[in-house]
Each structure stands twice: as structure tokens, then as C-alpha cells.
Amino acid sequence: MRVGVIGATGAVGKELVAVLGKRSFPVTELRLFASTRSAGTRTHTPFGEVAIEAFTPEAARGLDLALLAVSGDFAKAHARALAEQGIAVVDNSSALRLEADVPLVVPEVNAGAIGAHRLIANPNCTTAILVVALEPLRKAFGLKRVIVSTYQAASGAGAEGMAELERETRRALLEGQSAGHEVFAHPLPFNVIPHIDSFQPNGYTREEMKVVWESRKIMGQPDLLISCTAVRIPTFRVHGEAVTIETERPITAEAAREILAAAPGVVVVDEPGANRYPMPLTATGRDDVEAGRIRANPVFGDHGLDFFLCGDQLLKGAALNAVQIAEGMRAGIEERRRAG
Amino acid sequence: MRVGVIGATGAVGKELVAVLGKRSFPVTELRLFASTRSAGTRTHTPFGEVAIEAFTPEAARGLDLALLAVSGDFAKAHARALAEQGIAVVDNSSALRLEADVPLVVPEVNAGAIGAHRLIANPNCTTAILVVALEPLRKAFGLKRVIVSTYQAASGAGAEGMAELERETRRALLEGQSAGHEVFAHPLPFNVIPHIDSFQPNGYTREEMKVVWESRKIMGQPDLLISCTAVRIPTFRVHGEAVTIETERPITAEAAREILAAAPGVVVVDEPGANRYPMPLTATGRDDVEAGRIRANPVFGDHGLDFFLCGDQLLKGAALNAVQIAEGMRAGIEERRRAG
């Protein structure tokens, strides 16, 4: 399969290439696209050395699959046109996620939504990490209310965000200077910034509303009562989420733990006595979302549950989920190749 | 007034001395007690140079006020005996906080509970920062449910915790080694640890249950439905708290903002358009608790509110609140001196 990664030099783009290799995706030709600044340089990949190209719609012709890890503006300009050329497109931006004709997919939750679609949206990182654990609980107990507080890593702001956290932490600790900032709205080292993406008229940020809008769409429960407080903290690439749910039917910690232990994409890390619970330290580089601190929350009588999630923002939160979607599109792609 | 600080070399003890000076507490004689290891060394204070003494009950005789910033075991062994000697005692440990005959006080909330008591407990840091904002909302709208997720600083584990965060961050960044840990259960740099204090049979940690038990006692609402997820993150001395409440009566963000703006001990920092919201960066060294990100939460219809708090763990979370309690005890102390 001729696979193109658009935005190949970014944090997510690099992970896409790595994940394609790790999952032995049937790549016959890998093409990497980035800004004209990077074009011409060569990079090592699991599929051999590849020259980076500047993207043009013409250059993309001939691809079977395009994985987009670029801006919403790019997606708006090019995603539908690529799909209309017959290319299977997975878009990582937020631009098309709520379009009625574009499925928004976390394969563990709604792989069936892929169908014969040629353009699929990859959800927000916090949302993907959340719903992979939420959906099995929803199936088993029904969901009435969901309240999420996040502990989000610098990688959500791309490779530049991670570099800024490292550089400014060094500056603060070594040079005794105040940490600076360009990527984030404030210095991130040893700080907490309750502000991710732009503020909306209702007082929530877009990041917080993405969790609301996208969770409802992916789980197919448009009336779900769900809210989020999205907070950036000084970690590199794993998002943490403190989740409180009120279920439709009674729930216990034991029953929830059993459900999550059997859920695809989730690994239960919940042995408090052994100091084992989800952490960025252990979830970094891990495909599965860690779920732990599972306990009944009496605030909702016998219908309440608390748990804590940690998921690699660049994997389940982005590249891994995108490649999983692409895997779900394979049959359709191969059929089109045969037909074409 | 003859004032003794017990545990004077710890993070809270040092802040107690600074806060006594900053608030011009009427200290005629300051005595500092610490472990025998530190005894004999001299230290500069706002009240002149003071020699550190080893604590014995006999050595404490003659104090009018004792501020205890030591362990629960110490408090159990000595706090009541000191009070029975006629010394006004403010204990910062958790040992006596839930005792029926020991008021647990955040002066902005329940200063009246001090009365003629000679032994007062200073609450858990997360709780103090929380209730100073929660109580005015409770008075205005009534509280039905409270859900808190915390972003807690290293200082909650004392000066050693802060030193470990700095030292291990350096080691990780500079020497390219894995960060180590002794104070915390896991390395803290660039990590998140959803584990503070010991685990209870119900799956919550003691830190989380302190927020439940102590908030109920301080606000005098023993049936309040409240839960907490307590998480340690790599910050130095400011605790953040994401709070969701369901109120008895309808609430709006505007009404809540007005109430909080008028509340003592709280400063509203809530101008999203100017990137102003509570952060450790701005709340460090600040007496008032910063409250912001105030918004109606539709998960609870027109009875829901979200907000974010940042409070200096060593000030409102410990030393400042203790000195405020001592100020509330002054009239009684002076009466006893005149009578004695």
C-alpha cells in the first residue's frame, strides 16, 4: 500500500511513521510530506530511507492512504479533495471531526462507523484516551454524568511544546533565570496552566468542549452530560485524567475493574498496596491506556465511580489511533485498488 | 506574647516564623524548637536572632502560644498537655482534627468555633484552600455535591519534598539519568503520582478522605456529598484544585464570581481573554487563594459550577491559616495572662 504521512516532521508525524513500522502496516511505498522548509532532507524510517517532499495535491496523487498530522486549515483545504481522488484519508486535526458525513473513530469504540468512508477523523487526544475506558463502562452500566479533570502533557502542543518544557526547565534550574515561553501562554516548568486552546463564550476552552462534543459523537450518546477541566502540566507526553462518572445502573469498583480488565486498549494498573497506579512514568510509550484508582464514589450513591487514566498522547492520543483507523480502512482500500 | 514554634526548621515552621513577622504578630519572645539534631544552631528571624532548642514539655513552660508544625505522633503526645498548662496551641498535624472537642478552623469560614478553646487544629492544606472558596458559595447557593481533583505541589511533603523535586529534575535533565525518589513513592520530575498519604479500605487515600472529613467539619455540613482525587505533580509550593459543585439553588457564573470577589481570603483571577487564571506561578507567596475559570457546568442543569483554585500550600494551606487562628485566640491568651 502506498502510504503518505503529511506533516511527517512533527511530533505526531514521526510517531505515525514509527507506529506504521511497529504494527507491520503493509506499506509498499512510504512518502513523507512536510513544509517546504524540510523538503529535500532524507530521513530513516522502518521502511528504508525516505526523502521528505513538499506537499502539493498533485504530488499526493497515487497514494492509497494519507495520514494527515497537520493543521485544521490544511485539512479544510485538502482532506476532502484527497478523499475524492480515491485516497483513504485519516485526519488528525479538529477541523472535520464534527462534520455529519465524517466518522470520528476510536476503533475500540466505534470501528463500525468506518464502513466504506474514505475520510475519517481522528479524535482529540484527551477524548481518545477517555472513551476507550468510558465506552466499556457505558455498555455495562449506562452513563448519566461524566466529570473529567485533565493533567495534560507538553506534547499536546507538538514537538515545540516538548522542547520548550525541557529548555525552560533547564534555564530555570541551571541558570537561575525565570522560565520563558513561546508555545504556551505562560512558562510551563513547575507550573500549571488551566488553559488549552481558545476560550469559548461559555467559559470553557475549546479543548474542554472537544472532550464534550467528540465523546458524545464517538459513543453515540448525544445527550450525555459531560464536562471537562483541561489543564496543562509539566510532563512530556502522557495525559492523565481524573474521571468521575454517574452511571444509569448501580456500579461497584470490583465490577468496573473486571469490565476494564477485559476492555481492548485498556490495561488495569490498580494495585494501591504495591504503589501501582497509572502514571506518565509507566504509560510513556505504551499502546494501552492505563486505568487505575478505581473506586466507588458515594457522591452518586451506588451509581458513582472514580478512576484515573494515563495514556500516551502521541500514541492512543494520536498516531496509534490513526493507524488503527487505517487498519480498519484496509479492506476498502484494497478493494478500490483491485477495482481501479 | 511568648510564642513558640515547634518544628521550626521544617518548611511549614520556617513559614510560620515569616508569617508571624509579616503580620506583626505581637511577639515579645520567640522560641524555636526542633529536633535535637538542629538544637543549638542560631537562626535569623523577624524578631531577632534565636537559638533553636530541643523540645521538652518543661522547656515549653512559660509559652503563651505554641504553633506545632510537627508529626501527628508528637501532637498526640504533647498537644493536650501543653493546652492544659494554659498554653494556646495550634496544631498543624492531622492527629486531632476530627476530635469532637478540638475545633478545626479556617478563620474565614468558622472563626467563631475558636471561642475559649485552647487547642485548635489547623486543617489539611488542600482542605483549607478549598473551603475558603467553597463556604461563600455554600452560604449563597447551598451545596449538594462537590467533586475535586487536585494538582498538589512537592511542599506538601515538606522541605525534603521540594529538595527532592529540584535535585531529581536536575539529575534527569543534566546527567541524563533516571530521576530517583526517597520522599515520594515514585520519581516526581515530569511525572504525576495519584497517591498522597496512605490508601484506605474504600480505595481513597487518606489525603482524599481528609478533604471529605475536614470540609464537612469546618463548614458544619456533615452530610455534604464530596469526593476528591488527590494527585501529586511536579510543582513546588502551590496546590491547584479543579472543583465541580452542584448547588441546592440555581447558580450562574456571574453570581458566583461576584460572591467570590467579595469573599475574604479569595482573589478572583478570571480574565480568560487576557490569559489570566489561577496558576502556581502567580499564587506562590500570595496569602489569598486565587479563584478563576468560573463557569456554569450544565452537567448539573442550572445548579452546576466549575472553578479552579490555586493556593500557596505553605501559606493558606498551613502557616498563614495557623497564624490567623492564633490571631483569633489572642483575646483569650491575653485574658489568661492578665488572670495568671
Coordinates of N, CA, C and O in Angstrom, one line a residue, chain A residues 82-180:
Chain A
L82 N -8.6 15.1 -1.4 CA -7.8 13.8 -1.4 C -8.7 12.6 -1.4 O -8.5 11.7 -2.2
A83 N -9.7 12.6 -0.5 CA -10.6 11.5 -0.5 C -11.4 11.3 -1.8 O -11.6 10.2 -2.2
E84 N -11.7 12.5 -2.4 CA -12.5 12.4 -3.7 C -11.6 11.8 -4.8 O -12.1 11.2 -5.7
Q85 N -10.3 11.9 -4.6 CA -9.4 11.3 -5.6 C -9.3 9.8 -5.4 O -8.6 9.1 -6.1
G86 N -10.0 9.3 -4.3 CA -9.9 7.8 -4.1 C -8.9 7.5 -3.0 O -8.7 6.3 -2.7
I87 N -8.3 8.5 -2.4 CA -7.3 8.2 -1.3 C -8.0 8.0 0.0 O -8.9 8.8 0.3
A88 N -7.7 7.0 0.7 CA -8.2 6.9 2.1 C -7.5 7.9 3.0 O -6.2 8.0 3.0
V89 N -8.2 8.7 3.7 CA -7.6 9.8 4.5 C -8.0 9.7 6.0 O -9.2 9.6 6.3
V90 N -7.0 9.8 6.8 CA -7.2 9.9 8.3 C -6.7 11.2 8.7 O -5.5 11.5 8.5
D91 N -7.6 12.1 9.2 CA -7.2 13.5 9.5 C -7.1 13.6 11.0 O -8.0 13.4 11.8
N92 N -5.9 14.1 11.5 CA -5.7 14.2 12.9 C -6.1 15.6 13.5 O -6.1 15.8 14.7
S93 N -6.5 16.5 12.6 CA -6.9 17.8 13.1 C -8.3 17.8 13.6 O -9.1 16.9 13.4
S94 N -8.7 19.0 14.2 CA -10.1 19.0 14.7 C -11.1 19.5 13.7 O -12.3 19.6 13.9
A95 N -10.6 19.9 12.5 CA -11.4 20.7 11.5 C -12.7 19.9 11.1 O -13.8 20.5 10.9
L96 N -12.6 18.6 10.9 CA -13.7 17.9 10.3 C -14.4 16.9 11.3 O -15.3 16.2 10.9
R97 N -14.0 16.9 12.5 CA -14.4 15.9 13.5 C -15.9 15.9 13.7 O -16.5 14.9 14.0
L98 N -16.5 17.1 13.6 CA -17.9 17.1 14.0 C -18.8 17.2 12.7 O -20.0 17.4 12.8
E99 N -18.2 17.1 11.5 CA -19.0 17.1 10.3 C -19.8 15.8 10.3 O -19.3 14.7 10.6
A100 N -21.1 16.0 9.9 CA -22.0 14.8 9.9 C -21.6 13.7 9.0 O -21.8 12.5 9.4
D101 N -20.9 14.0 7.9 CA -20.6 12.9 7.0 C -19.2 12.4 7.2 O -18.7 11.6 6.4
V102 N -18.5 12.8 8.3 CA -17.2 12.3 8.5 C -17.2 11.5 9.9 O -17.4 12.1 10.9
P103 N -17.0 10.2 9.8 CA -17.0 9.5 11.1 C -15.8 9.9 11.9 O -14.7 10.2 11.4
L104 N -16.0 9.9 13.2 CA -15.0 10.2 14.2 C -14.8 8.9 15.0 O -15.7 8.4 15.6
V105 N -13.6 8.4 14.9 CA -13.4 6.9 15.3 C -12.3 6.7 16.3 O -11.2 7.1 16.1
V106 N -12.7 5.9 17.3 CA -11.8 5.2 18.2 C -12.1 3.8 18.0 O -13.1 3.3 18.4
P107 N -11.2 3.0 17.3 CA -11.7 1.7 16.8 C -12.2 0.8 17.9 O -13.1 0.0 17.7
E108 N -11.7 0.9 19.1 CA -12.2 0.0 20.2 C -13.6 0.4 20.5 O -14.4 -0.4 21.1
V109 N -14.1 1.6 20.1 CA -15.4 2.0 20.5 C -16.4 1.9 19.3 O -17.5 1.3 19.4
N110 N -16.0 2.4 18.2 CA -16.9 2.5 17.0 C -16.3 2.2 15.7 O -16.5 3.0 14.7
A111 N -15.5 1.1 15.6 CA -14.9 0.7 14.4 C -15.9 0.6 13.3 O -15.6 0.9 12.1
G112 N -17.1 0.2 13.6 CA -18.2 0.0 12.6 C -18.5 1.3 11.9 O -19.1 1.2 10.8
A113 N -18.2 2.4 12.5 CA -18.5 3.7 11.8 C -17.7 3.9 10.6 O -18.0 4.8 9.7
I114 N -16.6 3.2 10.4 CA -15.7 3.4 9.3 C -16.4 3.1 8.0 O -16.4 3.9 7.0
G115 N -17.0 1.9 8.0 CA -17.8 1.4 6.8 C -17.0 1.7 5.5 O -15.8 1.3 5.4
A116 N -17.6 2.2 4.5 CA -17.0 2.5 3.2 C -16.4 3.9 3.1 O -16.1 4.4 2.1
H117 N -16.4 4.7 4.3 CA -16.0 6.0 4.3 C -14.5 6.1 3.8 O -13.7 5.3 4.2
R118 N -14.2 7.1 3.1 CA -12.8 7.3 2.7 C -12.1 8.4 3.5 O -10.9 8.6 3.4
L119 N -12.9 9.2 4.3 CA -12.3 10.2 5.1 C -12.8 10.0 6.5 O -14.0 10.1 6.8
I120 N -11.8 9.8 7.4 CA -12.2 9.6 8.8 C -11.4 10.6 9.7 O -10.2 10.8 9.4
A121 N -12.0 11.1 10.7 CA -11.4 12.0 11.6 C -10.9 11.2 12.8 O -11.5 10.4 13.3
N122 N -9.6 11.6 13.2 CA -9.0 11.1 14.4 C -9.3 12.0 15.6 O -9.1 13.2 15.4
P123 N -9.8 11.5 16.7 CA -10.3 12.5 17.7 C -9.1 13.2 18.5 O -8.0 12.8 18.4
N124 N -9.6 14.2 19.2 CA -8.7 14.9 20.2 C -8.1 13.8 21.1 O -8.7 12.8 21.5
C125 N -6.8 14.1 21.5 CA -6.1 13.2 22.3 C -6.7 12.8 23.6 O -6.8 11.6 24.0
T126 N -7.2 13.8 24.3 CA -7.8 13.6 25.7 C -9.1 12.7 25.5 O -9.3 11.9 26.3
T127 N -9.8 13.0 24.4 CA -11.0 12.3 24.2 C -10.8 10.8 23.9 O -11.4 9.9 24.4
A128 N -9.8 10.6 23.0 CA -9.5 9.2 22.6 C -9.1 8.4 23.9 O -9.6 7.2 24.1
I129 N -8.2 8.9 24.7 CA -7.8 8.3 25.9 C -9.0 8.0 26.9 O -9.1 7.0 27.5
L130 N -9.9 9.0 26.9 CA -11.1 8.9 27.8 C -12.0 7.8 27.3 O -12.4 6.9 28.1
V131 N -12.4 7.8 26.0 CA -13.6 7.0 25.6 C -13.2 5.5 25.5 O -14.1 4.7 25.7
V132 N -11.9 5.2 25.4 CA -11.5 3.8 25.3 C -11.8 3.2 26.7 O -12.1 2.0 26.7
A133 N -11.8 3.9 27.7 CA -12.2 3.4 29.1 C -13.6 3.6 29.4 O -14.3 2.8 30.1
L134 N -14.2 4.7 28.9 CA -15.6 5.1 29.2 C -16.6 4.1 28.5 O -17.6 3.8 29.1
E135 N -16.3 3.8 27.3 CA -17.3 3.0 26.5 C -17.6 1.7 27.1 O -18.8 1.3 27.2
P136 N -16.6 0.9 27.5 CA -17.0 -0.4 28.2 C -17.8 -0.2 29.4 O -18.7 -1.0 29.7
L137 N -17.6 0.8 30.2 CA -18.4 1.1 31.4 C -19.8 1.6 31.0 O -20.8 1.2 31.6
R138 N -19.9 2.3 29.9 CA -21.1 2.8 29.4 C -22.0 1.6 29.0 O -23.2 1.5 29.3
K139 N -21.4 0.7 28.3 CA -22.1 -0.5 27.8 C -22.6 -1.3 29.0 O -23.7 -1.9 29.0
A140 N -21.8 -1.4 30.0 CA -22.2 -2.3 31.1 C -23.1 -1.6 32.1 O -24.0 -2.3 32.7
F141 N -23.0 -0.3 32.3 CA -23.7 0.3 33.4 C -24.6 1.5 33.0 O -25.3 2.0 33.7
G142 N -24.4 2.0 31.7 CA -25.0 3.2 31.3 C -24.3 4.4 31.9 O -23.8 4.3 33.0
L143 N -24.3 5.5 31.1 CA -23.6 6.7 31.6 C -24.6 7.8 31.7 O -25.4 8.1 30.8
K144 N -24.7 8.5 32.9 CA -25.5 9.6 33.0 C -24.7 10.9 33.1 O -25.0 11.9 32.3
R145 N -23.7 11.0 33.9 CA -22.9 12.1 34.0 C -21.4 11.7 34.0 O -21.0 10.7 34.6
V146 N -20.6 12.6 33.4 CA -19.1 12.4 33.4 C -18.4 13.7 33.7 O -18.7 14.7 33.0
I147 N -17.5 13.7 34.7 CA -16.8 14.9 35.0 C -15.3 14.5 34.9 O -14.8 13.6 35.6
V148 N -14.5 15.3 34.1 CA -13.1 14.9 33.8 C -12.3 16.1 34.2 O -12.6 17.3 33.8
S149 N -11.2 15.9 34.9 CA -10.1 16.9 35.1 C -8.8 16.3 34.5 O -8.5 15.2 34.8
T150 N -8.1 17.1 33.6 CA -7.0 16.5 32.9 C -5.7 17.0 33.5 O -5.6 18.1 34.1
Y151 N -4.7 16.2 33.2 CA -3.3 16.5 33.5 C -2.5 16.3 32.2 O -2.0 15.3 32.0
Q152 N -2.5 17.4 31.4 CA -2.0 17.2 30.0 C -0.6 17.6 29.8 O -0.1 18.6 30.3
A153 N 0.1 16.8 29.0 CA 1.5 16.9 28.7 C 1.8 17.9 27.7 O 0.9 18.3 26.8
A154 N 3.1 18.3 27.6 CA 3.5 19.3 26.7 C 3.4 18.9 25.2 O 3.2 19.7 24.3
S155 N 3.4 17.6 25.0 CA 3.4 17.1 23.6 C 2.1 17.4 22.9 O 2.0 17.4 21.7
G156 N 1.0 17.7 23.7 CA -0.2 18.2 23.1 C 0.0 19.4 22.2 O -0.8 19.7 21.3
A157 N 1.1 20.2 22.5 CA 1.4 21.4 21.7 C 2.6 21.0 20.7 O 3.2 21.9 20.2
G158 N 2.7 19.7 20.5 CA 3.7 19.3 19.4 C 5.1 19.3 19.9 O 5.4 19.5 21.1
A159 N 6.0 19.0 19.0 CA 7.4 18.8 19.4 C 8.0 20.1 20.0 O 8.8 20.1 20.9
E160 N 7.5 21.3 19.5 CA 7.9 22.5 20.0 C 7.5 22.7 21.5 O 8.3 23.3 22.3
G161 N 6.4 22.2 21.9 CA 6.0 22.2 23.3 C 6.9 21.4 24.2 O 7.3 21.8 25.3
M162 N 7.2 20.2 23.7 CA 8.1 19.4 24.5 C 9.5 20.0 24.6 O 10.1 20.0 25.7
A163 N 10.0 20.6 23.5 CA 11.3 21.2 23.5 C 11.3 22.4 24.5 O 12.3 22.7 25.2
E164 N 10.2 23.2 24.4 CA 10.1 24.4 25.3 C 10.1 23.9 26.8 O 10.8 24.6 27.6
L165 N 9.4 22.9 27.1 CA 9.4 22.4 28.5 C 10.8 22.1 29.0 O 11.3 22.4 30.0
E166 N 11.5 21.3 28.1 CA 12.9 20.9 28.5 C 13.8 22.1 28.6 O 14.5 22.3 29.6
R167 N 13.8 22.9 27.6 CA 14.7 24.1 27.5 C 14.5 25.0 28.7 O 15.4 25.4 29.4
E168 N 13.2 25.3 29.0 CA 12.9 26.3 30.0 C 13.1 25.7 31.4 O 13.4 26.5 32.3
T169 N 12.9 24.4 31.5 CA 13.2 23.8 32.9 C 14.7 23.9 33.1 O 15.1 24.3 34.2
R170 N 15.5 23.7 32.1 CA 17.0 23.8 32.3 C 17.3 25.3 32.6 O 18.1 25.5 33.6
R171 N 16.7 26.2 32.0 CA 17.0 27.6 32.2 C 16.7 28.0 33.6 O 17.4 28.6 34.3
A172 N 15.5 27.5 34.1 CA 15.1 27.9 35.4 C 16.0 27.3 36.5 O 16.3 27.9 37.5
L173 N 16.3 26.0 36.3 CA 17.1 25.3 37.3 C 18.6 25.6 37.3 O 19.2 25.7 38.3
L174 N 19.1 25.8 36.1 CA 20.6 25.9 36.0 C 21.0 27.3 36.0 O 22.0 27.7 36.6
E175 N 20.3 28.1 35.2 CA 20.8 29.5 35.1 C 20.1 30.4 36.1 O 20.4 31.6 36.1
G176 N 19.2 29.8 36.9 CA 18.5 30.6 37.9 C 17.7 31.7 37.3 O 17.4 32.7 38.0
Q177 N 17.4 31.6 36.0 CA 16.5 32.6 35.4 C 15.1 32.2 35.4 O 14.8 31.0 35.6
S178 N 14.2 33.2 35.2 CA 12.8 32.8 35.0 C 12.6 32.0 33.7 O 13.3 32.3 32.7
A179 N 11.8 31.0 33.8 CA 11.5 30.3 32.6 C 10.7 31.1 31.6 O 9.9 32.0 32.1
G180 N 11.0 31.0 30.4 CA 10.3 31.8 29.4 C 9.2 30.9 28.7 O 8.9 29.8 29.1

